[in-house]
Amino acid sequence: MESVRTTCPYCGVGCGILARAAEGQAEIKGDPEHPANRGRLCSKGANLAETLTPEGRLLHPIVHGRRASWDRALGLVARRMAACVRDHGPDSVGFYLSGQLLTEDYYVANKLMKGFIGSANVDTNSRLCMSSAVAAHVRAFGEDIVPAGYDDLDQADLVVLIGSNAAWCHPVLHQRILAAREARGTRIVVVDPRRTETAEEADLHLALRPGTDIALINGLLAHCRRSGLVDDAYIARSVHVPDGFWSSIEQAGDPWSVARACDLAPADVQAFFRLFAERPRTVTLFSQGINQSVRGTDQANAILNLHLATGRIGRPGAAPFSITGQPNAMGGREVGGLATSLAAHMDFGPDNVERLRRFWAAPNVASKPGLKAVDLFRAVRDGRVRMLWIMATNPAVSLPDAGEVRSALARCPFLVVSDCIAETDTSRFAHVKLPAAAWGEKDGTVTNSERRISRQRPFLSPPGEARPDWWIVAEVARRMGWGDAFAYRGPADIYREHVRLCAYQNDGQRRLDLGRHAGLSDAGYAAMEPWQWGGRPFADGRFPTADGKARLVAMRPARPEAPLARWPLLLNSGRYRDQWHSMTRTGLSPRLARHRPEPFVEIAPADAEAAGIAEGDLVRVATPQAASLFRARLTDRHRPGELFVPIHWTDRQATGGRTGLLTRPLVDPHSGQPGFKATPAAIAKAAVDWHGFLVARTLPAAIGTLYAVRIRLAGGWLVELAGSGDPAPQAERLLPAGHRVEANDAARRQLRIVVEREGKLEGALLIGRPGSLPPREWLIGQLAGDDEAASAAEWLAGRPLGARPAAGPMLCACFEVTADRVAQAIAEHDLGSVEQVGSLLRAGSNCGACRPEIRALLRRNFA
Ligand SMILES: Nc1nc2c(c(=O)[nH]1)N[C@H]1C(S)=C(S)[C@@H](COP(=O)(O)OP(=O)(O)OC[C@H]3O[C@@H](n4cnc5c(=O)[nH]c(N)nc54)[C@H](O)[C@@H]3O)O[C@H]1N2
Ligand SMILES: Nc1nc2c(c(=O)[nH]1)N[C@H]1C(S)=C(S)[C@@H](COP(=O)(O)OP(=O)(O)OC[C@H]3O[C@@H](n4cnc5c(=O)[nH]c(N)nc54)[C@H](O)[C@@H]3O)O[C@H]1N2
Ligand code: SF4
Ligand SMILES: [Mo]
C-alpha cells in the first residue's frame, strides 16, 4: 500500500504526515514536502502509530447503556431534539463542539444549529483556548484574522514568546525558531512566570509575576513612545487611536515601575526594551498564558496595540501571532463554531442573518449570539438547556470547576456524546453514545495556526460501526426533515459549500475568502495541496473595519490579586510534553507515558518546607472548588507562592491529578474564556501510610487504594500507589496469579512481593517509603522480556544484584533514552554538547523536544 499524505491530529502547527497501514503497526513519517514541518515531527506525532489501536474504541451506537442500531440511535436523537425545540424553544438545545473536528464536521453541525434549529447555542472547546485572541482580533482588526505565518518566524530578528511553552506544545515550530536563530541570529525572549523548557532556550527570560503582562507590554509601548519608536505615519494612515489611549498607556510608567509591578529585575526589563528598539522585525507569539486569563482579551489587545502602534504588522518578520492549540481551532473559527459568530466570519448583523437565510435556504437563522461554554453548562445545570450534544471534547475534565460540570451533565434530561472512545469521564453521563471515526479513518480538512488548509486523509477503515462526524449530524438533520439541505455525498460537497459561503456576496468585506476553490472538483479535493488563505494580511495597511483602519484599545493596567488568607497560593496549569489533553490517545502509547509518568505538583522549596512536604510526598492540592492528590516535585523554576500542575489525568487513569475539578470558573468579560492559569489554592501533605508501585502483566480488576496512577507499558502496566492502613491485604487484590515470593520487613515498613510464572516475571509489588523504592525501569524491562530474566531475589530488589541500573524518567521519547542514561553517558564520556549526546545515544537527534533537558543535564555535570 502507498503512503497517504495527511496531517497530524494533535497541535495547531499542523505537521504533514506520510502514513501507511501495515501488518502490525501503521507506519508514520513526517512529510518532507509539507510547508509546516518539512519532514519533522515531535514525539507525539512520531509515536502516533502506538495510538492506532482498536482497544477502548466505541464500536457501536449505545442507547441507555445498550447496543443499538444506527437507525434507532439517530432516530431517537432527531425525535428528542425536535420535541425539545417544539416544547421549549430552540434555545433549549445546545451543541458543544471541538477544535479536533474537521472543518466539514464543524460546518454541518453549525449549519444545523444556527440555520435550522434556530439557536446559536453551539459553542466549542476553542472557547477555553482561543476565544480571547478571537475577541482581541475582532476589536483591533474588525475581523478574526491571524496576521502572521511561519515564514515570519524565519525572517524575524526578535521573537517574543509570551505565555507559550512552545518547546513542549508546538515543538516543531519551536525548533524552527531555534534554527532561525542559528541561521540569522534571531533573539528569543520568553515571558512566562515559570522557567519552562522554552525559557531555558531563550536569550532572555522574563519570569514576571503572574497576571502582570499588561504592565510589561504597556510599559514597553510607553517606552517606545518616549524614545520615538511609535510609527506616527503608519498610525495616521492605518490606525484609529481612541481618546485617552496614550494616557492609559503612560500609567505603566518607566522601566523601573514596570520592573516593580512585574517583580522583574530592572536590568532585564531594560534589556528587553532595548532588544525591541533595535529589532523592528518582531514577532510576538502568544498562547494560553495570555488567553486563559480573566483579562485575556485586554492582554491580547495590549500585544496588538504594541504591534499596530509601532507599525510591526503586515511586513515580513513583523507580526503579532496567536498560535492555535488544536489541529483545527482555526477551521472552527472559519465556519462559525463559536456561539458568538454566525458562519464564514459573519457576525449577527441583520444583513448577515438575511444573507445566510438566502444561502442556506434556511427557515430559522439564529439572530443573536448563543451561550458561551461556561454559561452553556450552567444553563444545562439549571434546566434552561434540556438537551446537549457533545462532540470530540471531554468537558467533564477540561472545563473549569469540572465537578459542577459533572453535576450539570448528570442532571441533563438528554445527553448525546459523539466520541471515538467508549469510556470517557464525559460519556459516562450520556444517554446516547455515538461512535465517531478517528484520525486515520476520517477524511476532510483542517486549518493550522498560519491559516494553511491541509487535508486529513484516511488510511485505515473505521472499526465496528464508527462513522464520520459530518455523516452523523447530517443523518440527524435528515431525520428532522431537512434532508435537502444536508444531502452531502461526502466531505468534498461540504467543503465546496463552505468555500462558496465564504465568497457569497462578500465584496471584500470579509478577508476570509476561499474563492480560489469555488469550482473544486472531487478529484481536486482528493489531491488538494496544503494552501494558505489570506496571504500576508494587512500588507496594504487596510483593515476590515468601516473606515479601513485598525483600532488601538485603551485598558486599565492589571492589578494582581492579593493572596487570600485560606488560599495563599496561585495554581497554574498546563501541558506535559508527551501527553495530549485528557490522554484518550496519547495514553495508549507506552513510550509517551514515561516522560512524566505521574501528575506532579511543582512547588517552590520554601512553600514545601512551610507545609512539611518533601520531594516525592503525596500532596493534597485544595481550592475553593475541590481538592485532589498530586506527587510533590520541588522546583526552583517558579517563585514561591505559585504552583504548577498538568491538565491531563482523568478518572480513567488515576485517582489523583484532577486539575479540572480544582480550577475556578471565572471568565474574561469580553470572550468568556476561563482564567485557567490562576486559581487560589492551598497545599497540605496527604496522610498516607505507605507508597509503592506495581509492575504487572495484567491490570487488577479493582485497585482501590487512596492514590493510584496507571500507565501502559509495552508488556503490561505500571501503577504508582499510595495508601493508608496495612498494605498486606490490599496487596492480595493487586497481584496476578502465580508463584509468589515475598520479602517483608515490618520494621522498615517494607513489603515486596513478586509473582513468577515459568521463570518469567508476572508482577512485582514494591511498597515502602518514597526514597526507599528502586527506579522502575529495570523491572519494566524484565516484564517486557527485553533483558534476560533475572532471579526472584533480583526482582525483589528491583535491580540486578551488584549493578546499579540506568533508570529514571524517560527523557527522549523518540529513542527511549532515560535521563539517568544520559547523565551517566555525560559523566563517563565527558560529553560537552547536545550533539555529542545525540551521536552517542541518539537522544535529542530526532524531534529535539528533549534538548533543553539534555542541556540542563550537561550544565549540571559542568557545575
Ligand atoms: N504536548 C502537548 N502539546 C499541546 C497540547 C497538549 O495537550 N500537549 N495541547 C494543545 C493546545 S489545545 C493548546 S491550547 C496549546 C497550549 O500551548 P501553551 O499555551 O504553550 O501551553 P500551556 O502549558 O497551557 O501554557 C503556556 C504557559 O503559560 C504560562 N503562564 C501562566 N500564567 C501566565 C501569565 O500570567 N503570564 C504569562 N506570560 N504566562 C503565563 C504557563 O506557565 C505556561 O508555561 O498546546 C497545544 N499543544
Ligand atoms: N486547567 C486547565 N484546563 C484546560 C486547559 C488548561 O490549560 N488548564 N486548557 C484548555 C484547552 S486550551 C483545551 S483546547 C481543552 C481541551 O480539552 P478537551 O477537548 O476536553 O480534551 P481532549 O482530551 O482532547 O478531548 C477530545 C475528545 O474527543 C475525542 N475525539 C478525538 N477525535 C475525535 C473525532 O474525530 N470525533 C469525535 N467525535 N471525537 C473525537 C477524544 O477521544 C476525546 O475524548 O482543555 C481546556 N482545559
Ligand atoms: S508539532 Fe508535533 S503535535 Fe504538533 S502537529 Fe507537529 S507533530 Fe503533531
Ligand atoms: Mo487548546
Short mmCIF file of C-alpha atoms in Angstrom, two decimals, residues 415-831:
data_model
loop_
_atom_site.label_atom_id
_atom_site.label_comp_id
_atom_site.label_asym_id
_atom_site.label_seq_id
_atom_site.Cartn_x
_atom_site.Cartn_y
_atom_site.Cartn_z
CA LEU A 415 -27.25 13.98 26.68
CA VAL A 416 -25.67 12.78 23.43
CA VAL A 417 -21.92 12.22 23.19
CA SER A 418 -20.06 11.51 19.94
CA ASP A 419 -16.58 10.15 20.61
CA CYS A 420 -14.14 7.58 19.28
CA ILE A 421 -13.54 6.18 22.75
CA ALA A 422 -16.08 4.05 24.63
CA GLU A 423 -15.49 5.30 28.16
CA THR A 424 -14.62 8.90 28.93
CA ASP A 425 -15.34 10.96 32.03
CA THR A 426 -17.97 12.77 29.94
CA SER A 427 -19.59 9.86 28.12
CA ARG A 428 -20.28 8.25 31.49
CA PHE A 429 -23.29 10.58 31.72
CA ALA A 430 -24.57 10.11 28.15
CA HIS A 431 -27.98 8.73 27.29
CA VAL A 432 -26.79 8.13 23.74
CA LYS A 433 -23.21 7.43 22.69
CA LEU A 434 -22.36 7.68 19.01
CA PRO A 435 -19.16 6.06 17.65
CA ALA A 436 -17.09 8.50 15.62
CA ALA A 437 -14.39 7.72 13.09
CA ALA A 438 -10.97 8.68 14.42
CA TRP A 439 -7.78 10.11 12.96
CA GLY A 440 -6.52 7.86 10.20
CA GLU A 441 -10.09 6.99 9.31
CA LYS A 442 -11.65 10.40 8.79
CA ASP A 443 -11.49 12.48 5.67
CA GLY A 444 -11.59 16.24 5.38
CA THR A 445 -9.63 19.43 6.01
CA VAL A 446 -8.05 21.30 8.91
CA THR A 447 -6.61 24.83 9.13
CA ASN A 448 -3.43 25.34 11.12
CA SER A 449 -2.14 28.36 13.07
CA GLU A 450 -0.92 30.14 9.94
CA ARG A 451 -4.23 29.81 8.03
CA ARG A 452 -2.96 26.89 5.99
CA ILE A 453 -5.64 24.41 4.97
CA SER A 454 -4.44 20.81 4.74
CA ARG A 455 -6.15 17.54 4.09
CA GLN A 456 -6.59 14.79 6.62
CA ARG A 457 -6.86 11.64 4.57
CA PRO A 458 -7.89 8.15 5.65
CA PHE A 459 -5.52 5.19 5.51
CA LEU A 460 -7.46 2.86 7.84
CA SER A 461 -11.07 1.76 7.85
CA PRO A 462 -13.14 2.66 10.91
CA PRO A 463 -13.59 -0.23 13.36
CA GLY A 464 -17.05 -1.59 14.12
CA GLU A 465 -19.76 0.80 13.05
CA ALA A 466 -17.87 4.05 13.63
CA ARG A 467 -18.87 6.82 11.20
CA PRO A 468 -17.58 10.31 10.38
CA ASP A 469 -19.00 13.13 12.50
CA TRP A 470 -20.39 15.06 9.49
CA TRP A 471 -22.36 11.97 8.46
CA ILE A 472 -23.81 11.54 11.93
CA VAL A 473 -25.01 15.15 12.08
CA ALA A 474 -26.37 15.11 8.52
CA GLU A 475 -28.33 11.92 9.25
CA VAL A 476 -29.94 13.54 12.27
CA ALA A 477 -30.77 16.64 10.20
CA ARG A 478 -32.33 14.44 7.53
CA ARG A 479 -34.49 12.72 10.13
CA MET A 480 -35.63 16.11 11.36
CA GLY A 481 -36.98 16.86 7.89
CA TRP A 482 -34.11 18.85 6.38
CA GLY A 483 -32.77 16.18 4.03
CA ASP A 484 -32.35 18.52 1.05
CA ALA A 485 -30.12 20.94 2.91
CA PHE A 486 -27.95 18.12 4.25
CA ALA A 487 -27.74 15.82 1.23
CA TYR A 488 -23.94 15.62 1.15
CA ARG A 489 -22.31 12.71 -0.63
CA GLY A 490 -19.00 13.30 1.07
CA PRO A 491 -16.66 15.88 2.58
CA ALA A 492 -15.88 17.43 -0.83
CA ASP A 493 -19.52 18.55 -1.15
CA ILE A 494 -19.36 20.19 2.25
CA TYR A 495 -16.03 21.87 1.62
CA ARG A 496 -17.32 23.37 -1.64
CA GLU A 497 -20.40 24.73 0.10
CA HIS A 498 -18.24 26.28 2.83
CA VAL A 499 -15.99 27.88 0.21
CA ARG A 500 -18.97 29.26 -1.67
CA LEU A 501 -20.47 30.68 1.51
CA CYS A 502 -17.21 32.50 2.29
CA ALA A 503 -17.34 34.11 -1.15
CA TYR A 504 -21.12 34.70 -1.18
CA GLN A 505 -21.86 38.43 -1.53
CA ASN A 506 -18.55 39.14 0.09
CA ASP A 507 -17.34 42.19 -1.94
CA GLY A 508 -14.14 42.20 0.07
CA GLN A 509 -15.94 42.89 3.36
CA ARG A 510 -14.60 39.72 4.88
CA ARG A 511 -10.99 38.73 4.38
CA LEU A 512 -11.93 35.08 4.77
CA ASP A 513 -12.41 34.36 1.11
CA LEU A 514 -11.55 30.90 -0.13
CA GLY A 515 -12.82 31.74 -3.61
CA ARG A 516 -9.87 30.05 -5.26
CA HIS A 517 -11.54 26.70 -4.51
CA ALA A 518 -15.09 27.61 -5.57
CA GLY A 519 -15.06 25.27 -8.56
CA LEU A 520 -13.01 22.49 -6.98
CA SER A 521 -13.85 19.05 -8.37
CA ASP A 522 -13.95 15.86 -6.30
CA ALA A 523 -10.61 14.92 -7.84
CA GLY A 524 -9.23 18.35 -7.00
CA TYR A 525 -10.38 17.92 -3.40
CA ALA A 526 -8.79 14.48 -3.23
CA ALA A 527 -5.47 15.85 -4.48
CA MET A 528 -5.56 19.17 -2.61
CA GLU A 529 -2.15 20.52 -1.62
CA PRO A 530 -1.75 22.44 1.65
CA TRP A 531 -2.57 26.07 0.93
CA GLN A 532 -2.68 29.28 2.93
CA TRP A 533 -5.55 31.71 2.63
CA GLY A 534 -5.20 35.44 3.14
CA GLY A 535 -1.56 35.75 2.02
CA ARG A 536 0.16 38.39 4.15
CA PRO A 537 -2.83 40.12 5.73
CA PHE A 538 -2.79 43.89 6.18
CA ALA A 539 0.27 44.36 3.95
CA ASP A 540 -1.62 47.23 2.31
CA GLY A 541 -2.27 48.91 5.66
CA ARG A 542 -6.04 48.46 5.25
CA PHE A 543 -8.21 46.66 7.79
CA PRO A 544 -11.71 45.16 7.51
CA THR A 545 -13.43 47.93 9.51
CA ALA A 546 -15.84 50.61 8.33
CA ASP A 547 -13.09 53.24 7.91
CA GLY A 548 -10.42 50.73 6.88
CA LYS A 549 -8.37 51.48 9.99
CA ALA A 550 -7.32 49.20 12.82
CA ARG A 551 -8.13 50.19 16.37
CA LEU A 552 -5.98 50.63 19.43
CA VAL A 553 -7.78 49.58 22.61
CA ALA A 554 -7.32 51.50 25.85
CA MET A 555 -7.28 49.48 29.05
CA ARG A 556 -6.54 49.91 32.69
CA PRO A 557 -3.38 48.30 33.97
CA ALA A 558 -3.96 44.96 35.65
CA ARG A 559 -3.66 44.77 39.37
CA PRO A 560 -2.51 41.36 40.60
CA GLU A 561 -4.89 39.80 43.08
CA ALA A 562 -3.83 39.87 46.71
CA PRO A 563 -3.42 36.34 48.07
CA LEU A 564 -6.36 35.10 50.14
CA ALA A 565 -5.75 34.01 53.71
CA ARG A 566 -7.15 30.50 53.32
CA TRP A 567 -5.87 30.08 49.77
CA PRO A 568 -2.45 31.71 49.82
CA LEU A 569 -1.03 30.04 46.69
CA LEU A 570 -1.76 30.54 43.00
CA LEU A 571 -2.44 27.39 40.99
CA ASN A 572 -1.18 27.46 37.38
CA SER A 573 -1.95 24.59 35.00
CA GLY A 574 -0.72 23.47 31.62
CA ARG A 575 0.71 20.74 29.49
CA TYR A 576 3.32 18.00 29.53
CA ARG A 577 5.49 17.37 26.52
CA ASP A 578 4.29 13.87 25.70
CA GLN A 579 0.60 13.93 26.66
CA TRP A 580 -2.37 15.37 24.82
CA HIS A 581 -5.27 16.73 26.92
CA SER A 582 -7.35 14.02 28.56
CA MET A 583 -4.99 11.26 27.30
CA THR A 584 -7.60 9.31 25.35
CA ARG A 585 -5.00 8.83 22.61
CA THR A 586 -1.51 9.62 23.94
CA GLY A 587 -2.35 7.48 27.00
CA LEU A 588 -2.33 4.46 24.70
CA SER A 589 1.35 4.87 23.91
CA PRO A 590 3.83 3.20 26.27
CA ARG A 591 6.65 5.40 25.02
CA LEU A 592 4.83 8.65 25.59
CA ALA A 593 3.67 7.62 29.06
CA ARG A 594 7.12 7.59 30.55
CA HIS A 595 8.33 11.17 30.24
CA ARG A 596 6.09 12.30 33.11
CA PRO A 597 4.52 9.13 34.48
CA GLU A 598 2.52 10.85 37.20
CA PRO A 599 0.70 14.13 37.80
CA PHE A 600 3.19 16.25 39.73
CA VAL A 601 2.51 19.42 41.62
CA GLU A 602 5.53 21.65 41.24
CA ILE A 603 6.20 23.55 44.47
CA ALA A 604 8.82 26.10 45.39
CA PRO A 605 11.07 24.71 48.17
CA ALA A 606 10.05 27.45 50.62
CA ASP A 607 6.35 26.62 50.27
CA ALA A 608 7.08 22.91 50.53
CA GLU A 609 9.08 23.41 53.68
CA ALA A 610 6.39 25.56 55.25
CA ALA A 611 3.91 22.73 54.66
CA GLY A 612 6.33 19.98 55.73
CA ILE A 613 6.38 18.48 52.24
CA ALA A 614 9.38 16.66 50.78
CA GLU A 615 10.15 15.56 47.23
CA GLY A 616 8.02 12.53 46.33
CA ASP A 617 5.43 13.07 49.05
CA LEU A 618 1.79 12.96 48.19
CA VAL A 619 0.21 16.40 48.32
CA ARG A 620 -3.40 17.41 48.65
CA VAL A 621 -3.96 20.49 46.49
CA ALA A 622 -7.15 22.24 47.52
CA THR A 623 -9.06 25.18 46.06
CA PRO A 624 -12.48 26.62 46.90
CA GLN A 625 -13.86 24.27 44.21
CA ALA A 626 -12.34 20.89 45.16
CA ALA A 627 -9.20 19.00 46.21
CA SER A 628 -7.05 16.38 44.54
CA LEU A 629 -3.83 14.43 45.14
CA PHE A 630 -0.57 15.05 43.28
CA ARG A 631 3.02 13.88 43.68
CA ALA A 632 5.32 16.61 45.05
CA ARG A 633 8.12 17.85 42.88
CA LEU A 634 10.22 20.60 44.41
CA THR A 635 11.38 23.17 41.91
CA ASP A 636 13.19 26.47 41.67
CA ARG A 637 11.54 27.11 38.31
CA HIS A 638 8.94 29.49 39.68
CA ARG A 639 8.68 31.90 42.59
CA PRO A 640 7.28 30.94 45.98
CA GLY A 641 3.54 31.34 46.16
CA GLU A 642 2.97 29.62 42.81
CA LEU A 643 2.11 26.02 41.95
CA PHE A 644 2.04 24.23 38.61
CA VAL A 645 0.01 21.12 37.73
CA PRO A 646 -0.66 19.25 34.47
CA ILE A 647 -4.13 19.06 32.93
CA HIS A 648 -4.03 15.52 31.56
CA TRP A 649 -5.16 12.99 34.19
CA THR A 650 -8.74 11.72 34.40
CA ASP A 651 -10.81 9.12 36.23
CA ARG A 652 -9.68 6.66 33.55
CA GLN A 653 -6.04 6.62 34.60
CA ALA A 654 -5.86 7.95 38.11
CA THR A 655 -7.47 8.75 41.40
CA GLY A 656 -5.36 11.91 41.61
CA GLY A 657 -4.21 14.72 39.37
CA ARG A 658 -7.72 16.03 38.83
CA THR A 659 -6.87 19.56 37.78
CA GLY A 660 -10.20 20.27 36.07
CA LEU A 661 -12.06 19.91 39.37
CA LEU A 662 -9.82 22.49 41.00
CA THR A 663 -9.90 25.45 38.62
CA ARG A 664 -12.24 28.33 39.24
CA PRO A 665 -14.90 29.19 36.68
CA LEU A 666 -14.21 32.92 36.36
CA VAL A 667 -14.13 34.14 32.77
CA ASP A 668 -12.95 37.09 30.71
CA PRO A 669 -15.83 39.57 30.29
CA HIS A 670 -15.31 40.03 26.54
CA SER A 671 -14.53 36.50 25.38
CA GLY A 672 -15.95 34.24 28.07
CA GLN A 673 -12.63 32.39 28.23
CA PRO A 674 -11.83 30.94 31.66
CA GLY A 675 -8.81 32.10 33.67
CA PHE A 676 -7.34 28.61 33.96
CA LYS A 677 -3.87 29.80 34.88
CA ALA A 678 -4.65 31.37 38.24
CA THR A 679 -6.78 29.70 40.91
CA PRO A 680 -6.24 30.48 44.60
CA ALA A 681 -5.12 27.27 46.31
CA ALA A 682 -3.66 25.69 49.41
CA ILE A 683 -1.47 22.61 49.89
CA ALA A 684 -1.02 20.05 52.63
CA LYS A 685 0.91 16.84 52.93
CA ALA A 686 -1.53 13.98 52.37
CA ALA A 687 -1.81 11.49 55.21
CA VAL A 688 -0.73 8.16 53.76
CA ASP A 689 0.95 5.23 55.48
CA TRP A 690 2.78 3.81 52.50
CA HIS A 691 3.95 4.43 48.95
CA GLY A 692 4.62 1.83 46.33
CA PHE A 693 4.30 0.66 42.80
CA LEU A 694 3.08 -2.32 40.87
CA VAL A 695 4.60 -3.59 37.64
CA ALA A 696 2.38 -6.31 36.23
CA ARG A 697 1.39 -8.04 33.05
CA THR A 698 -2.31 -7.54 33.79
CA LEU A 699 -4.18 -4.76 35.50
CA PRO A 700 -6.02 -5.74 38.70
CA ALA A 701 -9.81 -5.56 38.37
CA ALA A 702 -10.04 -3.02 41.16
CA ILE A 703 -7.14 -1.08 42.61
CA GLY A 704 -8.95 0.68 45.43
CA THR A 705 -6.00 2.40 47.06
CA LEU A 706 -6.16 6.03 48.08
CA TYR A 707 -3.83 7.06 45.27
CA ALA A 708 -3.29 5.10 42.08
CA VAL A 709 -1.96 6.25 38.71
CA ARG A 710 -1.57 3.72 35.97
CA ILE A 711 0.43 3.87 32.79
CA ARG A 712 0.61 1.46 29.93
CA LEU A 713 3.82 -0.45 29.26
CA ALA A 714 4.89 -2.45 26.27
CA GLY A 715 4.15 -5.70 28.12
CA GLY A 716 1.69 -4.65 30.83
CA TRP A 717 1.13 -1.85 33.31
CA LEU A 718 2.89 0.32 35.84
CA VAL A 719 0.72 1.57 38.69
CA GLU A 720 2.07 4.13 41.15
CA LEU A 721 0.37 3.68 44.51
CA ALA A 722 -0.06 5.16 47.95
CA GLY A 723 -2.44 4.20 50.70
CA SER A 724 -3.26 4.01 54.34
CA GLY A 725 -3.68 1.10 56.68
CA ASP A 726 -1.97 -2.26 56.42
CA PRO A 727 -0.81 -2.76 52.81
CA ALA A 728 -0.73 -6.57 53.02
CA PRO A 729 -4.46 -7.25 52.47
CA GLN A 730 -4.52 -4.67 49.67
CA ALA A 731 -1.59 -6.45 48.02
CA GLU A 732 -3.72 -9.58 47.71
CA ARG A 733 -6.10 -7.78 45.41
CA LEU A 734 -3.40 -6.17 43.29
CA LEU A 735 -1.22 -9.10 42.29
CA PRO A 736 -1.79 -11.52 39.43
CA ALA A 737 -1.96 -15.27 39.98
CA GLY A 738 1.24 -17.31 40.00
CA HIS A 739 4.07 -18.38 42.26
CA ARG A 740 4.76 -15.74 44.90
CA VAL A 741 7.97 -14.78 46.61
CA GLU A 742 7.75 -12.30 49.46
CA ALA A 743 10.16 -10.14 51.40
CA ASN A 744 8.63 -8.44 54.36
CA ASP A 745 10.47 -6.01 56.62
CA ALA A 746 7.93 -4.63 59.05
CA ALA A 747 10.49 -2.54 60.89
CA ARG A 748 11.33 -0.58 57.77
CA ARG A 749 7.71 -0.69 56.71
CA GLN A 750 8.64 -2.52 53.55
CA LEU A 751 6.60 -5.10 51.72
CA ARG A 752 7.79 -6.64 48.49
CA ILE A 753 6.08 -9.43 46.58
CA VAL A 754 6.94 -10.78 43.16
CA VAL A 755 4.92 -13.23 41.11
CA GLU A 756 6.66 -15.61 38.78
CA ARG A 757 5.39 -17.88 36.06
CA GLU A 758 7.55 -20.26 34.08
CA GLY A 759 10.68 -18.40 35.09
CA LYS A 760 9.31 -15.07 33.93
CA LEU A 761 8.19 -12.06 35.90
CA GLU A 762 4.40 -11.80 36.05
CA GLY A 763 4.12 -8.97 38.54
CA ALA A 764 6.02 -7.11 41.23
CA LEU A 765 4.60 -5.04 44.05
CA LEU A 766 7.10 -2.96 45.97
CA ILE A 767 5.94 -0.94 48.96
CA GLY A 768 7.97 1.35 51.20
CA ARG A 769 8.86 4.98 51.75
CA PRO A 770 9.22 7.17 48.62
CA GLY A 771 13.04 7.33 48.80
CA SER A 772 13.47 3.62 49.53
CA LEU A 773 11.86 2.35 46.34
CA PRO A 774 14.06 1.38 43.39
CA PRO A 775 13.69 3.04 39.98
CA ARG A 776 11.00 1.39 37.84
CA GLU A 777 12.89 0.97 34.58
CA TRP A 778 14.67 -2.31 35.25
CA LEU A 779 11.52 -4.14 36.35
CA ILE A 780 9.67 -2.71 33.37
CA GLY A 781 12.37 -4.18 31.13
CA GLN A 782 12.03 -7.54 32.90
CA LEU A 783 8.31 -7.54 32.26
CA ALA A 784 8.77 -6.69 28.60
CA GLY A 785 11.28 -9.54 28.35
CA ASP A 786 13.84 -7.24 26.71
CA ASP A 787 16.58 -8.36 29.05
CA GLU A 788 17.49 -11.81 30.22
CA ALA A 789 15.20 -12.98 33.01
CA ALA A 790 16.70 -12.38 36.43
CA SER A 791 16.20 -14.21 39.71
CA ALA A 792 13.36 -13.63 42.16
CA ALA A 793 15.86 -12.11 44.57
CA GLU A 794 16.77 -9.52 41.97
CA TRP A 795 13.14 -8.79 41.20
CA LEU A 796 12.53 -8.24 44.89
CA ALA A 797 15.44 -5.82 44.97
CA GLY A 798 14.18 -4.15 41.83
CA ARG A 799 17.64 -4.32 40.29
CA PRO A 800 20.29 -6.83 39.20
CA LEU A 801 22.37 -7.73 42.22
CA GLY A 802 25.64 -5.89 42.28
CA ALA A 803 24.78 -3.46 39.49
CA ARG A 804 23.30 -0.03 39.51
CA PRO A 805 20.93 0.16 36.57
CA ALA A 806 20.31 3.14 34.40
CA ALA A 807 16.85 4.37 35.16
CA GLY A 808 14.79 7.40 35.97
CA PRO A 809 12.19 9.16 33.86
CA MET A 810 12.13 8.85 30.09
CA LEU A 811 13.97 11.75 28.54
CA CYS A 812 13.88 11.06 24.81
CA ALA A 813 10.57 9.54 23.75
CA CYS A 814 11.74 9.05 20.18
CA PHE A 815 14.58 6.66 21.00
CA GLU A 816 13.53 5.67 24.54
CA VAL A 817 16.52 7.01 26.40
CA THR A 818 16.16 7.72 30.13
CA ALA A 819 17.51 10.76 31.92
CA ASP A 820 19.81 8.59 34.01
CA ARG A 821 21.33 7.01 30.95
CA VAL A 822 22.07 10.42 29.50
CA ALA A 823 23.52 11.64 32.79
CA GLN A 824 25.68 8.52 33.03
CA ALA A 825 26.95 8.89 29.46
CA ILE A 826 27.76 12.57 30.02
CA ALA A 827 29.82 11.71 33.08
CA GLU A 828 31.51 8.63 31.64
CA HIS A 829 32.40 10.01 28.24
CA ASP A 830 32.81 13.60 29.33
CA LEU A 831 30.28 14.77 26.77
#
